[in-house]
Coordinates of C-alpha atoms in Angstrom, one line a residue:
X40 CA 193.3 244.0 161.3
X41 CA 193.5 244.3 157.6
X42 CA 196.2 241.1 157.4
X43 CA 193.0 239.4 159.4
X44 CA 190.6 240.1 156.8
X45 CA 193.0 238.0 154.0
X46 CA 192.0 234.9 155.9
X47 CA 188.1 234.6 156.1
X48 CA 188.0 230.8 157.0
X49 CA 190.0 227.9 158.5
X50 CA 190.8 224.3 157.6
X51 CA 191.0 222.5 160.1
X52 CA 192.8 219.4 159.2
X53 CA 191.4 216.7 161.8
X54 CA 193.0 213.8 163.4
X55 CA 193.2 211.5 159.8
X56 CA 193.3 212.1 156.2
X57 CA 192.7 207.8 155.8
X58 CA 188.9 207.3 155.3
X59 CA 188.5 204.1 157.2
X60 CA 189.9 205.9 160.3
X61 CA 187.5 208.4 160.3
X62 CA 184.8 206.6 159.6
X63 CA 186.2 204.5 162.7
X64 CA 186.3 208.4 164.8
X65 CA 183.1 208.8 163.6
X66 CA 181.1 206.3 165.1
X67 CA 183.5 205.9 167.8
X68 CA 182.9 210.1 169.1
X69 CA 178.9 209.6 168.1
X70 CA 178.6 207.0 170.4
X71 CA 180.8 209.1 173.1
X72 CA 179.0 212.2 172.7
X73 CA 175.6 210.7 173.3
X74 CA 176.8 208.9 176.6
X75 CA 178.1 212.0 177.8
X76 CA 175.1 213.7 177.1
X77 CA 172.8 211.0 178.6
X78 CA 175.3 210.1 181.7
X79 CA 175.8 213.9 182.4
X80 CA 171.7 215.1 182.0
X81 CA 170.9 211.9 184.1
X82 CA 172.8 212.9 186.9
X83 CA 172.3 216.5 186.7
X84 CA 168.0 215.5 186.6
X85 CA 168.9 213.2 189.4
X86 CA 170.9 215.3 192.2
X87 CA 168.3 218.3 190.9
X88 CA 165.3 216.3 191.8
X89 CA 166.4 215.1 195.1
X90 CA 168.0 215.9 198.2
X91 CA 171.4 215.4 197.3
X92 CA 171.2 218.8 195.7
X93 CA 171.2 220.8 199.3
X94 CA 174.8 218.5 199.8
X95 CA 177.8 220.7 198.8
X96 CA 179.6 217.7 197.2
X97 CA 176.8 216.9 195.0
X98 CA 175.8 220.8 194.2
X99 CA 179.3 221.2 193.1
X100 CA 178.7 217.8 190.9
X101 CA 175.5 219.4 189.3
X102 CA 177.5 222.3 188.1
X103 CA 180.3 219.6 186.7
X104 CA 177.8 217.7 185.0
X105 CA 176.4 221.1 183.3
X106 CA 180.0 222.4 182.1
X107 CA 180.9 218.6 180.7
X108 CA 177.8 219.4 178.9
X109 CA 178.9 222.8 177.8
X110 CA 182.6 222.3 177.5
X111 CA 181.9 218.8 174.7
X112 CA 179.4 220.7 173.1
X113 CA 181.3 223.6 172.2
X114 CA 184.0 220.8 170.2
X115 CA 182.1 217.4 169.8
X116 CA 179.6 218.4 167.6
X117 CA 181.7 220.2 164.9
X118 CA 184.0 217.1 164.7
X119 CA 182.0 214.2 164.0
X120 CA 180.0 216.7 161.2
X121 CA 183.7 217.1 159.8
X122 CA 184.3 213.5 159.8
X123 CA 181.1 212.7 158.0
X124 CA 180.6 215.3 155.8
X125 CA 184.1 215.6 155.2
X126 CA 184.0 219.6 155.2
X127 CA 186.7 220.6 157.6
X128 CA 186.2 224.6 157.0
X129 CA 185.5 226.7 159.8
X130 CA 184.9 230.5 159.7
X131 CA 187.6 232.8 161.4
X132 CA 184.2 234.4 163.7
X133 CA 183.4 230.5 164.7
X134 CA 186.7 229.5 165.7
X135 CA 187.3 232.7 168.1
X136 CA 184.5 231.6 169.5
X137 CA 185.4 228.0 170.0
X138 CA 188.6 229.7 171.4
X139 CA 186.6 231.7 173.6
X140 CA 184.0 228.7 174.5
X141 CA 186.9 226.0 175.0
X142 CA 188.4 228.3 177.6
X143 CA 185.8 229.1 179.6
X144 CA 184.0 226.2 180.1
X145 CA 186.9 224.5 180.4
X146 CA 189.1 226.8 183.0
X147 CA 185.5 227.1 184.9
X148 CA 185.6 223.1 185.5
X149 CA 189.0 223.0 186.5
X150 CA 188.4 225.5 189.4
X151 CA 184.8 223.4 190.2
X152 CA 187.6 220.6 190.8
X153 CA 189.3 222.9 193.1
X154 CA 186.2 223.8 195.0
X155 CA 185.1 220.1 195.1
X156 CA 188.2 219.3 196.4
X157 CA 188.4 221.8 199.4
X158 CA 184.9 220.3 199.4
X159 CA 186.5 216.6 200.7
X160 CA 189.1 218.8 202.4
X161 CA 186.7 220.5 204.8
X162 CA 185.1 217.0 205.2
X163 CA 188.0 215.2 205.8
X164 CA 189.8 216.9 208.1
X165 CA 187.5 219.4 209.7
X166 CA 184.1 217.3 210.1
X167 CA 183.0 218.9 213.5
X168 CA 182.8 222.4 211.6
X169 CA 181.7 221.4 207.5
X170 CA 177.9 222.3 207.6
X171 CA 179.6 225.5 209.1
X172 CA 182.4 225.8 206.4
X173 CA 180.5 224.6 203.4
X174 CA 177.4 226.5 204.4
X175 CA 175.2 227.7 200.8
X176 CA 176.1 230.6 200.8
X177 CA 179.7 229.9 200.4
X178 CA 179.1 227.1 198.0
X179 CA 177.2 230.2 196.0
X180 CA 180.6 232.2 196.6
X181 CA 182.7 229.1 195.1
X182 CA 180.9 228.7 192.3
X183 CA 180.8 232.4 191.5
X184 CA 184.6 232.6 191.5
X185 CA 185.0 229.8 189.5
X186 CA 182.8 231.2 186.2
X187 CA 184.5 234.6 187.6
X188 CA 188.1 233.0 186.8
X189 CA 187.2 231.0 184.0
X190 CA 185.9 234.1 182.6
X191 CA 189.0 236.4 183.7
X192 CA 191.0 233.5 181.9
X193 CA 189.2 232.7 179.1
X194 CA 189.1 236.5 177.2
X195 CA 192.9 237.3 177.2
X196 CA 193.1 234.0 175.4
X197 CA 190.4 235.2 173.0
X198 CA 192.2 239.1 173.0
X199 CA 195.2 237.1 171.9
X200 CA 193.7 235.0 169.4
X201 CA 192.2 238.1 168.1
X202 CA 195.3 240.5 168.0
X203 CA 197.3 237.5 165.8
X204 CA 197.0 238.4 162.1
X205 CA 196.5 236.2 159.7
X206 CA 197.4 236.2 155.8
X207 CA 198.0 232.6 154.7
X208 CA 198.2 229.6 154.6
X209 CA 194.7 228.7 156.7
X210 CA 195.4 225.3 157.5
X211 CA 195.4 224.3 161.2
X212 CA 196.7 221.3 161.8
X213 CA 193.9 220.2 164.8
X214 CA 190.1 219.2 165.0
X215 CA 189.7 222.7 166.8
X216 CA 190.6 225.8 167.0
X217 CA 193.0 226.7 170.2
X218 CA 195.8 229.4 170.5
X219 CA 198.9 227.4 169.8
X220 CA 197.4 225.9 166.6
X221 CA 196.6 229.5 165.6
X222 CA 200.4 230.7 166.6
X223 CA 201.3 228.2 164.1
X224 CA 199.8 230.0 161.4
X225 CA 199.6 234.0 162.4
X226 CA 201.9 235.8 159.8
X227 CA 204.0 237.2 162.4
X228 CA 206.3 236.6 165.4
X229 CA 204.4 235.0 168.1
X230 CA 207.4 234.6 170.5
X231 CA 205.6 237.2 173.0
X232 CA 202.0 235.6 172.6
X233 CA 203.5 232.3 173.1
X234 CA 205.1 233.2 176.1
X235 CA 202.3 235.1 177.7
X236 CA 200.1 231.7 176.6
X237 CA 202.2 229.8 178.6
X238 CA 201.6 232.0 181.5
X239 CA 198.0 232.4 181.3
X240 CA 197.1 228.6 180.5
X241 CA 200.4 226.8 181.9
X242 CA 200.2 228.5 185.2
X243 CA 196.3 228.3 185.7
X244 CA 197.1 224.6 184.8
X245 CA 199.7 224.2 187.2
X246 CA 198.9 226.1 190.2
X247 CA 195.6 224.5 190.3
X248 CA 196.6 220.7 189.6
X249 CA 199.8 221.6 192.7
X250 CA 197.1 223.3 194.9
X251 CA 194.5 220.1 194.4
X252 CA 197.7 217.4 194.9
X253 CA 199.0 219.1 198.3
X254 CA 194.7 219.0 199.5
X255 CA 194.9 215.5 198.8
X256 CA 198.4 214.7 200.6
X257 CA 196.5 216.5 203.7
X258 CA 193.6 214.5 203.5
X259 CA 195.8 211.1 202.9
X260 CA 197.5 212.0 206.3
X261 CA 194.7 213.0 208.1
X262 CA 193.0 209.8 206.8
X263 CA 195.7 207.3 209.5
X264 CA 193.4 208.9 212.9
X265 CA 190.2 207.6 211.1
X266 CA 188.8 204.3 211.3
X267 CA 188.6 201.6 208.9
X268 CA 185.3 201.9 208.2
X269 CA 185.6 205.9 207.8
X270 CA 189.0 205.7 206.0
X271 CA 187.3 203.3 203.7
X272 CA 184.2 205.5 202.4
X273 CA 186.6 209.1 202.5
X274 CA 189.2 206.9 200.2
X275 CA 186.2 205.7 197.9
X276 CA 184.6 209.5 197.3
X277 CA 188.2 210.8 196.9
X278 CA 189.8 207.9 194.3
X279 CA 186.6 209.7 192.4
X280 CA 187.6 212.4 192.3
X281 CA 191.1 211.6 192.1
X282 CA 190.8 209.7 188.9
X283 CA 188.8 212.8 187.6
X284 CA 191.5 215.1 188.0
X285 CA 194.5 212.9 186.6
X286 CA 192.0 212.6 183.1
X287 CA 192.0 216.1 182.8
X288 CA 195.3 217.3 184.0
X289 CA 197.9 214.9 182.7
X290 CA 196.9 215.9 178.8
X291 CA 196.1 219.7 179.8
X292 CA 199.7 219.6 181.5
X293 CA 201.3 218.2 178.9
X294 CA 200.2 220.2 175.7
X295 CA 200.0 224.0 178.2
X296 CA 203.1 223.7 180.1
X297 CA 205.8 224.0 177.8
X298 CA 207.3 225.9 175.5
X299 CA 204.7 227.4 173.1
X300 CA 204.6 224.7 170.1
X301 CA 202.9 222.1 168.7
X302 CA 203.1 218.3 168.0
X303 CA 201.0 215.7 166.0
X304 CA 200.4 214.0 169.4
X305 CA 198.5 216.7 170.8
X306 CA 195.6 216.0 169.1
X307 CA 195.4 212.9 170.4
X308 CA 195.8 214.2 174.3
X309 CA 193.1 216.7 173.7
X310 CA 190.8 214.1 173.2
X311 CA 191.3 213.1 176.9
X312 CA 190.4 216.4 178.4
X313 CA 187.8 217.3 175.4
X314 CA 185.7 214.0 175.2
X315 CA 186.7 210.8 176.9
X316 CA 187.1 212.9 180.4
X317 CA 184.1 214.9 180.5
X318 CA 182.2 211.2 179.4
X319 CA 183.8 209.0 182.3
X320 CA 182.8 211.4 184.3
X321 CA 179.2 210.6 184.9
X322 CA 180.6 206.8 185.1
X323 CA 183.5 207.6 187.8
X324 CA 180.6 209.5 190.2
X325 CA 178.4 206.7 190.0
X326 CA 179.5 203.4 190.4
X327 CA 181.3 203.4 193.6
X328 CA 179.0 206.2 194.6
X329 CA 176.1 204.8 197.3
X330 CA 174.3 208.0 197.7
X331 CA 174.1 208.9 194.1
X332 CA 172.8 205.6 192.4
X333 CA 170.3 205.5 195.6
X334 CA 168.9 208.7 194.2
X335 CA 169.0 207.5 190.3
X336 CA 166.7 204.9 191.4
X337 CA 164.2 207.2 193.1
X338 CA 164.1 209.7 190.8
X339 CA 164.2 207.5 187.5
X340 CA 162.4 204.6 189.0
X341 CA 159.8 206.1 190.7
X342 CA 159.1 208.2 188.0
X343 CA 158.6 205.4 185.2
X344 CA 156.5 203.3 187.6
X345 CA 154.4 206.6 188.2
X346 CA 153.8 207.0 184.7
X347 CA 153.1 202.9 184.0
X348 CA 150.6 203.9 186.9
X349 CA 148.9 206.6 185.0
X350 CA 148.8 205.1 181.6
X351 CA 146.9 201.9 183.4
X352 CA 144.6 203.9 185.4

């Protein structure tokens, strides 16, 4: 604990030392962070403020759309002030908290995924018993394990983080503070950190993204008894969800499950699962999505031509 009191502040070195590329990130995350904002509170007002919220799919999508929220926030904000202000220094109590916060949300949405996709599962291939199944109550139970896991995840990362001492340099060579980065610059042998990183992160990774591909290979097969019309709208809700997952886990695989190390390219797969993910998502559950733009009409529509109403009368 005393070597951690040497090092009261980070650097964090960002994705670009050239100017003209980071006044390029600049704009170029501004405008990403504000669509993600504005796509995810849109449909979070929308499936609140209608039925679609008492539908297990779209209850699940409501806590998505909150933890994109969450999850970009607890990143976004801190680099596009770096890449105008130029002051990359971040204090050693805010980045174990962004350790902490870049965790939880994000191991919390990854088990949402899961539950959204037993979700199609139960729909798919058990239709007769789903309002059964996927009664509220269990929803409730669903989405109480996942901020239960992404909880029981999230603070032995942060124990870890914690435990590393630190005494020089204070340069991290990311646009956030994560545990590999911070392995790369603890004064000490991290071999036995790294490998229990691997197993904590890795393996959360991995089980989940194995355990979300076999749900889909069962729903794919069940998919030949249906009809066209039903294969059809089950294939359109899934490729959804599908594409969702493949965003977030190819990058997440890539940088978690291996050997615990860095590389200059893993700053730029971060930005899938940190930014351009969580802001295709609002896009991905919309546009192919009946139900959901049906109820961003009501709710938006109806509410605008109500208030032209009132301001005339």
């Amino acid at each position: 604990m005393e070597n951690q009191r040497n090092i009261s502040e980070f650097i964090l070195l960002g994705l670009s030392y050239n100017k003209n590329i980071q006044r390029f990130c600049f704009a170029l995350f501004l405008f990403c962070y504000i669509s993600l904002l504005i796509g995810n509170f849109i449909i979070l007002v929308s499936i609140l403020s209608s039925s679609l919220f008492h539908q297990p799919m779209y209850y699940f999508l409501s806590h998505l759309a909150s933890l994109d929220i969450c999850y970009t926030t607890s990143v976004t904000p801190k680099l596009i002030g770096d890449l105008l202000l130029g002051t990359k220094s971040i204090s050693y109590g805010n980045c174990m908290l962004q350790v902490f916060t870049m965790h939880f949300f994000g191991s919390t949405e990854i088990f949402i995924l899961t539950a959204m996709a037993f979700d199609r599962y139960v729909a798919i291939c058990k239709p007769l018993h789903y309002m059964i199944i996927m009664n509220r109550t269990k929803c409730n139970i669903l989405v109480l394990a996942a901020w239960v896991g992404g909880a029981a995840h999230s603070f032995p990362q942060l124990f870890m983080a914690i435990m590393l001492p630190f005494c020089g340099p204070n340069e991290i060579d990311h646009y956030f503070c994560d545990i590999l980065p911070l392995l790369k610059v603890a004064c000490t042998d991290t071999h036995i950190t790294g490998i229990l990183v691997l197993v904590n992160s890795g393996l959360v990774v991995l089980a989940t993204f194995v355990l979300l591909f076999g749900s889909y290979v069962v729903i794919l097969f069940t998919l030949r008894n249906h009809s066209a019309e039903g294969r059809r709208k089950a294939l359109s809700t899934c490729a959804s969800h599908i594409t969702v997952v493949v965003l977030f886990f190819a990058p997440a695989i890539f940088i978690y499950l291996r050997p615990p190390t860095t590389y200059p390219e893993d700053k730029v797969f971060a930005l899938f699962y940190t930014i351009i993910a969580p802001m295709c998502n609002p896009l991905i559950y919309t546009l192919r999505n009946a139900e959901m733009k049906n109820a961003m009409r009501k709710v938006w529509c109806q509410g605008y031509l109500q208030r032209k109403h009132t301001v005339n009368s």
